[in-house]
Coordinates of C-alpha atoms and ligand atoms in Angstrom, one line a residue:
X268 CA 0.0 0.0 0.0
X269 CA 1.3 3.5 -0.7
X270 CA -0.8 6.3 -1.0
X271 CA 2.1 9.2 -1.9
X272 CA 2.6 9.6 -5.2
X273 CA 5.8 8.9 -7.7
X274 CA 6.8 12.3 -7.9
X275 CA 6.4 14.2 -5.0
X276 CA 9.7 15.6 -4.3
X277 CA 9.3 16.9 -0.6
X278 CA 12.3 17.5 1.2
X279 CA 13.0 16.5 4.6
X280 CA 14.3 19.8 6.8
X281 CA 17.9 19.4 6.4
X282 CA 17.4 15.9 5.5
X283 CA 19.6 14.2 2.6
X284 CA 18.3 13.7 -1.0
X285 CA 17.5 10.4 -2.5
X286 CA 20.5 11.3 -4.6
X287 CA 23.1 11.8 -1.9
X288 CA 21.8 8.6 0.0
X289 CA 22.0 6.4 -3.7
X290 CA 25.4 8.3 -4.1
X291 CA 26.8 6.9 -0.6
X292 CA 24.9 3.7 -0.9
X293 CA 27.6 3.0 -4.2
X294 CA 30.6 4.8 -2.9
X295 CA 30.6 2.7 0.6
X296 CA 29.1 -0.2 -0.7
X297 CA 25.7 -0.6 1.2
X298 CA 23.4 -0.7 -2.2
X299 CA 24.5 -1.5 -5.8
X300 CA 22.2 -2.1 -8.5
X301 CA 21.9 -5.6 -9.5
X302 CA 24.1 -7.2 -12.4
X303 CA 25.5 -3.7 -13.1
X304 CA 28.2 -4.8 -15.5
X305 CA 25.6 -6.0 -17.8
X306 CA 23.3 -2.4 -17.8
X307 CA 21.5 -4.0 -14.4
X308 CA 18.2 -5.3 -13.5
X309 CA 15.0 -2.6 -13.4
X310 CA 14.2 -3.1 -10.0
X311 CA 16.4 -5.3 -8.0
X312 CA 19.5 -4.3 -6.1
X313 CA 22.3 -6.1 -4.6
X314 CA 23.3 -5.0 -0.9
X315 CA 27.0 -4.4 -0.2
X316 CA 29.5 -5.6 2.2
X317 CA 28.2 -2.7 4.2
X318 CA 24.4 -2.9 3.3
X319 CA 24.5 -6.7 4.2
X320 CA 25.8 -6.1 8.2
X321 CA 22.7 -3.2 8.6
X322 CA 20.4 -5.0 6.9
X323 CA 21.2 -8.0 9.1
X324 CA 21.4 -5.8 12.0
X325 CA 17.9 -4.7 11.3
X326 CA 16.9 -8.1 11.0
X327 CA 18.5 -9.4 14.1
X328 CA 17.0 -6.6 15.9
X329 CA 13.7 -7.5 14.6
X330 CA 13.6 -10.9 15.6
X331 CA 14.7 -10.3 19.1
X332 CA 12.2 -8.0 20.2
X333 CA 9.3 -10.0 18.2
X334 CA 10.4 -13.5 18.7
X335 CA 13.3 -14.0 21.3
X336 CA 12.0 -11.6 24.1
X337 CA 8.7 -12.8 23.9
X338 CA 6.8 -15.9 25.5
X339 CA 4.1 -15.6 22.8
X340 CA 5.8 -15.4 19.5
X341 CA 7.5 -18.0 17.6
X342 CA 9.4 -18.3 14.4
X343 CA 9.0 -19.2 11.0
X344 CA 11.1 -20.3 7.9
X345 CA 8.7 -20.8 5.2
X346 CA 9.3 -21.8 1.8
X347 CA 9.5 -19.1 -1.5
X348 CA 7.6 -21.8 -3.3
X349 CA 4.4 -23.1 -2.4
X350 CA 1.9 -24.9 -4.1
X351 CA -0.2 -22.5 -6.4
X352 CA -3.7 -23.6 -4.8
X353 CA -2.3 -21.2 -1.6
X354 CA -2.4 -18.4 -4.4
X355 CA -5.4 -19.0 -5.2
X356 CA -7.6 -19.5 -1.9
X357 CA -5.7 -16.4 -0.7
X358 CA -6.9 -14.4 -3.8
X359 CA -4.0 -13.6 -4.9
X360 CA -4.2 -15.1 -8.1
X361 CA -7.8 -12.9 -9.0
X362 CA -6.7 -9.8 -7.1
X363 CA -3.3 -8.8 -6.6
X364 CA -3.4 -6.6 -9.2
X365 CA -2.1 -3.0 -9.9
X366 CA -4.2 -0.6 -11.8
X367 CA -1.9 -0.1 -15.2
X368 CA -2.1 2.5 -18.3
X369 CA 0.5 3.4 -20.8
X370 CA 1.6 6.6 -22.4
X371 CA 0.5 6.2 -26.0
X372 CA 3.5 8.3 -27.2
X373 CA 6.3 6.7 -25.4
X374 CA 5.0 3.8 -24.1
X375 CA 5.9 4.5 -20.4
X376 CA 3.9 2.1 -17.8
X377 CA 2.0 4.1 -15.6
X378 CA 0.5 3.3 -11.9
X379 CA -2.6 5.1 -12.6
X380 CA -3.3 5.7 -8.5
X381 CA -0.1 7.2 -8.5
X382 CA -0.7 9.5 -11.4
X383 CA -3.7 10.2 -10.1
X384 CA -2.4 11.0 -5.9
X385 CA 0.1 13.1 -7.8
X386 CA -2.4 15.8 -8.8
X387 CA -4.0 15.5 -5.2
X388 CA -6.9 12.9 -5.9
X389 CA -7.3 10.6 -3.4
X390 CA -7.1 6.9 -5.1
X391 CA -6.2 3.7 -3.5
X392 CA -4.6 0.5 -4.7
X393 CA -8.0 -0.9 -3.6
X394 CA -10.1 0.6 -5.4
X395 CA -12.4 -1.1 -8.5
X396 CA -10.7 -0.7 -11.7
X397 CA -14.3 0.9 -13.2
X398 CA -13.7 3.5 -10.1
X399 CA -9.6 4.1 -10.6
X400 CA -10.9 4.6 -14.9
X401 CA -13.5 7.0 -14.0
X402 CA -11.4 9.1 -11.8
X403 CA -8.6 9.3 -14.7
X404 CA -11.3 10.3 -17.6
X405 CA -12.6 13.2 -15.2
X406 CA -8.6 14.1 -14.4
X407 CA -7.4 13.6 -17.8
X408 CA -6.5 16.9 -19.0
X409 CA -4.3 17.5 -15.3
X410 CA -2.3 14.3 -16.0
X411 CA 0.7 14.0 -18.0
X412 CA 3.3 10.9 -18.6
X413 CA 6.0 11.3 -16.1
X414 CA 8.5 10.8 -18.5
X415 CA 11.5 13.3 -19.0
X416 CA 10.7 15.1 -22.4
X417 CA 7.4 13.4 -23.0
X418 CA 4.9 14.7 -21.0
X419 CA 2.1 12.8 -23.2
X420 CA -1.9 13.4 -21.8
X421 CA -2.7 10.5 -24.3
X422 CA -3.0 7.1 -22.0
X423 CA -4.7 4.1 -22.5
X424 CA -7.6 3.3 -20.0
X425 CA -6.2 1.5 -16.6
X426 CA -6.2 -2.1 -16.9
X427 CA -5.4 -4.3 -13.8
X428 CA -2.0 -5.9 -13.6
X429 CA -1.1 -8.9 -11.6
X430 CA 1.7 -8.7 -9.4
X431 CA 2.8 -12.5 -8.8
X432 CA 5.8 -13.3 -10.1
X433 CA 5.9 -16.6 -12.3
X434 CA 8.3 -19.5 -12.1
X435 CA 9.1 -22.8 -14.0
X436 CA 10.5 -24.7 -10.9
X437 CA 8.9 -28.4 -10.8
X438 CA 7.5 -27.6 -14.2
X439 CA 8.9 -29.2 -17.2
X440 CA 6.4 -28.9 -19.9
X441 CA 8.0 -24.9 -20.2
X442 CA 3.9 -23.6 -20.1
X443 CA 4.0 -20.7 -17.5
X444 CA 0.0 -20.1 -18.3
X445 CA -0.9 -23.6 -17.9
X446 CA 1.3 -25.0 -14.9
X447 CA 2.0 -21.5 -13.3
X448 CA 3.6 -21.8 -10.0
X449 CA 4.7 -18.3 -7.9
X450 CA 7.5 -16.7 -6.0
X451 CA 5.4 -15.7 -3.1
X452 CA 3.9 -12.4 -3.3
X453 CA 4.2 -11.9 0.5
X454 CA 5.6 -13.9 3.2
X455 CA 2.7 -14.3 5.7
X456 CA 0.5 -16.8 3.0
X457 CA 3.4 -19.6 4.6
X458 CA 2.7 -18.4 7.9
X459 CA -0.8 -19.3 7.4
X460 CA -0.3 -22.4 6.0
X461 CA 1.9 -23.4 8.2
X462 CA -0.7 -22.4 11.5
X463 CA -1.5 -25.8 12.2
X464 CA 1.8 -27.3 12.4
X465 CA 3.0 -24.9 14.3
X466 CA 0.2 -25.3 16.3
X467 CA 0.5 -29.0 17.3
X468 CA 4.5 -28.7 17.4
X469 CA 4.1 -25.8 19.8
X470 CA 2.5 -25.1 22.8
X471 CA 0.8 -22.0 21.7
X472 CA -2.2 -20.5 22.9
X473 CA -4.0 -17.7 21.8
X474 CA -3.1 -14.5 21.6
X475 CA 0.4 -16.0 20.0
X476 CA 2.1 -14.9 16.9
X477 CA 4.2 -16.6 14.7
X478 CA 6.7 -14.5 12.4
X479 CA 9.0 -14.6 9.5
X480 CA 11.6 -12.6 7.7
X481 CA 11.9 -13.7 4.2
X482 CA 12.2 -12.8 0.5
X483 CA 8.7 -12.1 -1.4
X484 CA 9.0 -11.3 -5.1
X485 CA 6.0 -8.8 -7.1
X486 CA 6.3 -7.7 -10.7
X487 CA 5.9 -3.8 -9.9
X488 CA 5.0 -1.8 -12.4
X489 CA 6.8 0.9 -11.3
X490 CA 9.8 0.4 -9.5
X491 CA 11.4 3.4 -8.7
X492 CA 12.7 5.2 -5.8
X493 CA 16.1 2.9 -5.4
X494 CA 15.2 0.6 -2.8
X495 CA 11.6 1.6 -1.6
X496 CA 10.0 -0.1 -4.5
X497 CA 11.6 -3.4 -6.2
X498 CA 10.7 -6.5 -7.2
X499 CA 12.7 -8.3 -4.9
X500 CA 12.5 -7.7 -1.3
X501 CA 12.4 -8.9 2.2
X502 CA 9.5 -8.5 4.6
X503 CA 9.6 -8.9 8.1
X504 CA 6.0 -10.2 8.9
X505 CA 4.4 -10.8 12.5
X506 CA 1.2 -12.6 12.5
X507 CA -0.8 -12.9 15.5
X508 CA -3.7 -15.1 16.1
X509 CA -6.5 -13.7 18.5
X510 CA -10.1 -14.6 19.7
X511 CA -12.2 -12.9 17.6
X512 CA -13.4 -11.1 20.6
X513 CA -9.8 -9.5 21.2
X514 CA -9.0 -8.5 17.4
X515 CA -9.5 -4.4 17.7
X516 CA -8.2 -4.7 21.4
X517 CA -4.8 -6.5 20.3
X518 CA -4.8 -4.4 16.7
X519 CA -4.6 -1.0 19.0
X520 CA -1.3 -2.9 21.5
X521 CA 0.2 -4.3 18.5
X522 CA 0.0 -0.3 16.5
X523 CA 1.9 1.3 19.8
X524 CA 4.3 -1.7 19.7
X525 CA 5.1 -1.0 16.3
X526 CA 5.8 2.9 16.5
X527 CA 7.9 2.0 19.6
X528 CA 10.2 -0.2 17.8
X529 CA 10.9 2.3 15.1
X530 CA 11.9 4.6 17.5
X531 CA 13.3 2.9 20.3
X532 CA 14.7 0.0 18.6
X533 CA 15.2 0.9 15.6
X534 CA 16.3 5.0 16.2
X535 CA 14.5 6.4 13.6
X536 CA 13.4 10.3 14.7
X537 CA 9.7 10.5 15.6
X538 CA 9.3 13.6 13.7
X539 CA 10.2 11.9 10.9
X540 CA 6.8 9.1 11.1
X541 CA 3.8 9.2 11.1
X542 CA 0.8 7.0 11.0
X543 CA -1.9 7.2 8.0
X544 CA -5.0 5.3 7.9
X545 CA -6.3 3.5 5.0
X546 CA -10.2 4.6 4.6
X547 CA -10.9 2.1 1.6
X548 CA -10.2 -1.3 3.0
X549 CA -10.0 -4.9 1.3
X550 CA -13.1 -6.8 1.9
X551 CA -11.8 -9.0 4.2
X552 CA -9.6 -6.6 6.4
X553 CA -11.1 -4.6 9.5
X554 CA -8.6 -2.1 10.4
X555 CA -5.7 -0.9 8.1
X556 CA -2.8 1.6 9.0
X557 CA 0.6 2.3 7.9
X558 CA 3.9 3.9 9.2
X559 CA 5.3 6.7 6.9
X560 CA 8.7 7.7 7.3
X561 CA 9.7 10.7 5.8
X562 CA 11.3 9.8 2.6
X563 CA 13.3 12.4 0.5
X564 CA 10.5 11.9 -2.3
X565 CA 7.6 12.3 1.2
X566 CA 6.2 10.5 3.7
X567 CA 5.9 6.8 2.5
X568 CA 4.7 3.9 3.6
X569 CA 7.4 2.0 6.1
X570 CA 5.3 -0.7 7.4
X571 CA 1.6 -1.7 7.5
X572 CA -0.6 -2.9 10.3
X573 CA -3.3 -4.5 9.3
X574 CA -6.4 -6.7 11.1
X575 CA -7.5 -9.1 8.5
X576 CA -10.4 -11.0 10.6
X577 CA -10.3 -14.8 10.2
X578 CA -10.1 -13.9 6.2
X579 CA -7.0 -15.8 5.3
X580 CA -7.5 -19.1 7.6
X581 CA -11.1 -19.7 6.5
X582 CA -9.9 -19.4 3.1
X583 CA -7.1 -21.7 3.2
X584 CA -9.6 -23.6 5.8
X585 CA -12.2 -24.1 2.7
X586 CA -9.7 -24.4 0.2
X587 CA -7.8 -27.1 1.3
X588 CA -10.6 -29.3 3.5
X589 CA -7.8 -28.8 6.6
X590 CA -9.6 -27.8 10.3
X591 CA -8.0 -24.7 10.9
X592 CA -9.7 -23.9 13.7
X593 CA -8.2 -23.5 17.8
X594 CA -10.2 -24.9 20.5
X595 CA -9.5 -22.4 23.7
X596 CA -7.9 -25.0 26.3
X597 CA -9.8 -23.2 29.5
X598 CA -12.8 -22.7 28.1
X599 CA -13.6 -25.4 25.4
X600 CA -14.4 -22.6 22.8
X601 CA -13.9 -23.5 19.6
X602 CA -13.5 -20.5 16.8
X603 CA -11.3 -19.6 14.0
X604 CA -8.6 -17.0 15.2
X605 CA -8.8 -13.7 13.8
X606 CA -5.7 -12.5 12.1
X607 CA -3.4 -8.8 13.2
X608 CA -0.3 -8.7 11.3
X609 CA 2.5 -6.2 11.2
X610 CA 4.4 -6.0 7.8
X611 CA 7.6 -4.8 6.8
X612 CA 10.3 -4.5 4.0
X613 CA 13.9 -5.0 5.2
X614 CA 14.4 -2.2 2.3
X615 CA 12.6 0.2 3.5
X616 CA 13.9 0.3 6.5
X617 CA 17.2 0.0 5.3
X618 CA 16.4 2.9 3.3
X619 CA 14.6 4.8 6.8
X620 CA 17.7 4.4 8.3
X621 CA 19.7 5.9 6.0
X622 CA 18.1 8.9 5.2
X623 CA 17.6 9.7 8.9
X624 CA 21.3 9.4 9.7
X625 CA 23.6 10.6 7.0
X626 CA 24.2 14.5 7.2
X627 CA 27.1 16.6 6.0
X628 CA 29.2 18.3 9.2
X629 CA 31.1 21.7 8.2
X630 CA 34.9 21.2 10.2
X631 CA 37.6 23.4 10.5
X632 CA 39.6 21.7 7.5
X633 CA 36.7 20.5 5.3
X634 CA 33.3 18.7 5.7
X635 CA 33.0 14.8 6.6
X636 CA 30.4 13.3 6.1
X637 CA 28.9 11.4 8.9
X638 CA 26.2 8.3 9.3
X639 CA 25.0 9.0 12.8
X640 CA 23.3 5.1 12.8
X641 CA 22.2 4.2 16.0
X642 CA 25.4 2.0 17.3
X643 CA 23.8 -1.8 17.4
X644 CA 23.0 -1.0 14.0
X645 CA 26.0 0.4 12.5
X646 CA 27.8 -2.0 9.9
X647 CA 30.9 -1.7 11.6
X648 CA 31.5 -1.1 15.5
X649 CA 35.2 -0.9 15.5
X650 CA 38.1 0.2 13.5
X651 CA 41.5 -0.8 14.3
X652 CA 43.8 1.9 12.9
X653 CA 47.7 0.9 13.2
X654 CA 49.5 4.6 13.1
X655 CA 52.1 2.8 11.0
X656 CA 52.0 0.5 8.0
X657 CA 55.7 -0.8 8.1
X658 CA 56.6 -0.8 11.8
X659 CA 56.1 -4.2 12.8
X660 CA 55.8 -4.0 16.2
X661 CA 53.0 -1.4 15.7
X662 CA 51.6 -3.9 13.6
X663 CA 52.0 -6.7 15.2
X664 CA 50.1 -4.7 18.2
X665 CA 47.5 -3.6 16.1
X666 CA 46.8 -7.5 14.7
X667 CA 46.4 -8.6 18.2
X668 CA 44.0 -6.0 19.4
X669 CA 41.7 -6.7 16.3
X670 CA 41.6 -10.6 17.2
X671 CA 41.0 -9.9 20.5
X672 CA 37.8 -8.1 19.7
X673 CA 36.6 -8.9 16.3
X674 CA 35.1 -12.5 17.6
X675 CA 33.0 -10.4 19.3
X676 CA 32.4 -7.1 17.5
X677 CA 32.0 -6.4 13.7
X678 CA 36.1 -5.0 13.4
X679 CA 37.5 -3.3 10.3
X680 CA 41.4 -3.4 10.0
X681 CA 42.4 -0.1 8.0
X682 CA 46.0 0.8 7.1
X683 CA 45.3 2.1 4.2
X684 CA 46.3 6.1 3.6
X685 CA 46.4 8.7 6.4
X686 CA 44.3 8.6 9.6
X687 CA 42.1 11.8 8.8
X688 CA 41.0 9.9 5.9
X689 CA 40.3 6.9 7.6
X690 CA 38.8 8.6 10.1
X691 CA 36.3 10.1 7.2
X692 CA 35.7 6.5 5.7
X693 CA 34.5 5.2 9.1
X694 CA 32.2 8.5 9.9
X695 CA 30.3 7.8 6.6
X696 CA 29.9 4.3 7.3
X697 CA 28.7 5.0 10.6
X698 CA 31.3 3.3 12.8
X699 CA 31.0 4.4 16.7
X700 CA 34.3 3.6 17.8
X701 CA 37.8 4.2 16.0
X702 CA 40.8 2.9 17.6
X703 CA 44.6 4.4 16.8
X704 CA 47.7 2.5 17.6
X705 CA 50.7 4.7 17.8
X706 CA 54.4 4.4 19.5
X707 CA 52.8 5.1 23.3
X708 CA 50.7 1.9 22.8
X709 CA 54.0 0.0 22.8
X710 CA 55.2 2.5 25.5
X711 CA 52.7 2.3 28.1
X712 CA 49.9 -0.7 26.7
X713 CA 47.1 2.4 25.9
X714 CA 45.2 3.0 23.3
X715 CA 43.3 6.3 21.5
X716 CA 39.6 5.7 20.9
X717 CA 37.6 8.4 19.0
X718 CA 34.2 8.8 19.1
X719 CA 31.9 9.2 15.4
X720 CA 29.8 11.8 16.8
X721 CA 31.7 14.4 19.3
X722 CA 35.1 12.9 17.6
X723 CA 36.7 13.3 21.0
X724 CA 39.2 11.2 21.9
X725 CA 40.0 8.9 25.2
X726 CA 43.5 7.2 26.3
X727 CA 42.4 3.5 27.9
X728 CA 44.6 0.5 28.5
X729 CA 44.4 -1.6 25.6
X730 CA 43.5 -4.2 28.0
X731 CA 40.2 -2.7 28.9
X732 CA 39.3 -2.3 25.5
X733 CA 36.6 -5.0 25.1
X734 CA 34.9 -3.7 28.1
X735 CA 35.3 -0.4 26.8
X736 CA 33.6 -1.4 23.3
X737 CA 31.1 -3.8 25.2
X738 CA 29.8 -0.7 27.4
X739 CA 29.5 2.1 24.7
X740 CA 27.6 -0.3 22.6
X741 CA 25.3 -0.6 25.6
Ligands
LIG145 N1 1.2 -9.2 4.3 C1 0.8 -7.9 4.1 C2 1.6 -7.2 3.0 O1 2.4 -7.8 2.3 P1 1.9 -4.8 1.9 O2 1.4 -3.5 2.4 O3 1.6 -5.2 0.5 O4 1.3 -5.9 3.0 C3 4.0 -4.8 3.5 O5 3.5 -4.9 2.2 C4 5.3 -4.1 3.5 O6 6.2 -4.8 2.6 C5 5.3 -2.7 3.0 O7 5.0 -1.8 4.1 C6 6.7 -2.5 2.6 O8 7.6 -2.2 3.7 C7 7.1 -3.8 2.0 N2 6.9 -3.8 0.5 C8 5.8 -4.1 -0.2 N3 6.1 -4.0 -1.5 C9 7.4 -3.7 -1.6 C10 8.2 -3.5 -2.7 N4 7.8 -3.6 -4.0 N5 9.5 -3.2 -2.5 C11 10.0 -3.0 -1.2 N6 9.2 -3.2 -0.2 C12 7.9 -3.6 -0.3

């Protein structure tokens, strides 16, 4: 769901530009576009040595406040592929569909609910297609094609477009249409699947939730904005299972808990979110709301909450014959749970994270820029920066301090040009701790650590150095 159109380009206050965060994302290896060398992939992005610790970070920090802290929540690893029925009791198959026109002059796809939110007009990826084409006949004239140096009013009428991406795996007569089988469209439809296994293997009791961060695959029509919209993503997807009695109840705990964890957990500035609330809902769902953060190109959605009723298990329920309903231990009810989920792309947040923390500092000698990531996120927590290159007792020194921590902390060895520059490639990578090795080191056993933000800088036995790390990172 994303209500804010294509080309909005709002500017956060003294935020960064998509441009400077795409520009960093390349030079310090956190995002490259995928398959580069060969003109890339529309859509798909590769993350970096540096993208794949944050990213993982993100994750990690994810699971442990949804599944490891919690008595109620369990894990998942579901399978990409399933079989194709799940697509179709879910409705994906009939419904996940975009609303699609194209430029007649230059043949540009178009999201037409984009287009249309663009010029102000309130349109919704749920809408009916006859209510999306009747909106863009009476908007006609105010819409253009977004394309540089087209600019074309002439656009076909909006036809829907289905988003599940198609794969040949298990099929060897090469027919997509008449065998299809899909790269899951969203990770939750294993979650469901999986309910009753997890169910009997567990001993979970409603309220519970059972959650999964995985890959889900969608063939966008529009996938711009670097990493905010591409057709291969992660989601990080929390389903809880309530009595149907508890759904609106649990819906409004599970909507704080969410906001919290951006900003607790997660650092992101609260000024920078905000909720919005879906008024057109899918037929099935009760309650919808997102989390905007605010992107370079506007506020966007981050993550969606959404209470979907007992929609998706009496589907899969009737679909597949299986009993999918929970019988309450204490009380003997028997129902089918209703479903509160809390959705979100690895990407985005990725993205979130490093818009809200990258900013240019003006110093005495020059500018550096600086990643001010919240320190259990940051890619790297250490640098290890021998003073010399050729001494070898310097170096020697310097080896043993980075084994000594790097089992424990993500360390970066750099001897590689002077320190002020080393110091600069750690601040835009967002490392919290540098550590120099010089000629006292070997003197007297201490160490200099410099700190990203305030860069000031503290003498401390090399032997307290792990405690050191272990209680900044607190
Ligand atoms: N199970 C519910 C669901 O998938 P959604 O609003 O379609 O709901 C949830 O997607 C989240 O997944 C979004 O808030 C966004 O963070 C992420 N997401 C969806 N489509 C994406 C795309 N094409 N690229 C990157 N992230 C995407």
């Amino acid at each position: 769901m994303n209500h804010v159109p294509e080309m909005v380009s709002e500017q956060p206050d003294n935020g960064p530009s998509l441009a400077e965060v795409v520009s960093l994302s390349k030079r310090a290896g956190f995002v490259y576009p995928s398959s580069e060398i060969y003109d890339g992939m529309a859509g798909v992005y590769d993350y970096g040595p540096r993208g794949v610790e944050l990213a993982n970070n993100i994750k990690a920090t994810w699971w442990n406040e949804i599944v490891r802290k919690r008595q109620d929540t369990v894990g998942l690893d579901a399978a990409i592929v399933m079989n194709p029925k799940v697509w179709e009791a879910s409705g994906h198959v009939a419904n996940f569909a975009d609303p699609l026109a194209e430029c007649r002059d230059c043949n540009t796809r178009v999201r037409v609910d984009h287009l249309l939110e663009a010029i102000g007009v309130i349109a919704d990826d749920k809408m009916e297609l006859s209510e999306i084409n009747s909106l863009f006949t009476d908007h006609k004239t105010e819409l253009k094609c977004p394309t540089p140096n087209c600019g074309s009013r002439d656009f076909t009428p909006a036809k829907q477009f289905n988003l599940l991406v198609a794969t040949n795996i298990g099929n060897f007569t090469g027919d997509l249409d008449k065998d299809p089988v899909w790269l899951r469209g969203e990770t939750c439809q294993g979650i469901y699947v999986d309910y009753k296994n997890v169910m009997n293997s567990s001993r979970v009791q409603t309220p519970f939730g059972i959650a999964q961060i995985g890959k889900a695959f969608r063939n966008e029509i529009t996938a711009r904005q670097f990493i905010f919209r591409t057709r291969e993503f992660e989601q990080m997807e929390n389903q809880r299972f309530v009595a149907p009695d508890k759904e609106m109840e649990e819906y409004e705990t599970l909507r704080q808990e969410r906001m919290d964890f951006f900003i607790k957990n997660i650092g992101l500035k609260p000024s920078n979110l905000q909720w919005f609330q879906h008024s057109k809902l899918a037929f099935y769902a009760n309650a919808a709301w997102d989390i905007e953060y605010r992107y370079p190109f506007g506020f966007s959605e981050l993550e969606g909450v959404h209470a979907r009723g007992d929609y998706d298990l009496t589907q899969h329920g009737n679909a597949s014959g299986s009993d999918l309903s929970y019988r309450d231990p204490h009380t003997g009810e028997k129902y089918t749970p209703h479903v509160i989920e809390s959705s979100c792309g690895v990407g985005r947040t990725v993205l979130a994270v490093l818009c809200d923390s990258l900013k240019t500092e003006q110093l005495e000698n020059g500018e550096r820029t600086l990643l001010q990531l919240k320190p259990s996120l940051a890619p790297i927590k250490v640098a290890v920066l021998p003073l010399a290159k050729n001494k070898s007792d310097i170096v020697e020194r310097s080896q043993r301090i980075f084994s000594a921590i790097s089992g424990e902390f993500a360390t970066e060895y750099d001897d590689n040009t002077n320190l002020g520059k080393r110091y600069r490639r750690q601040d835009e990578i967002g490392t919290p701790m540098c550590v120099t090795v010089d000629y006292d080191t070997l003197e007297d056993g201490t160490v200099t650590v410099r700190d990203r933000d305030t860069m000031k800088q503290v003498r401390i036995a090399d032997s307290q150095l792990e405690q050191f790390v272990r209680d900044a990172l607190k």
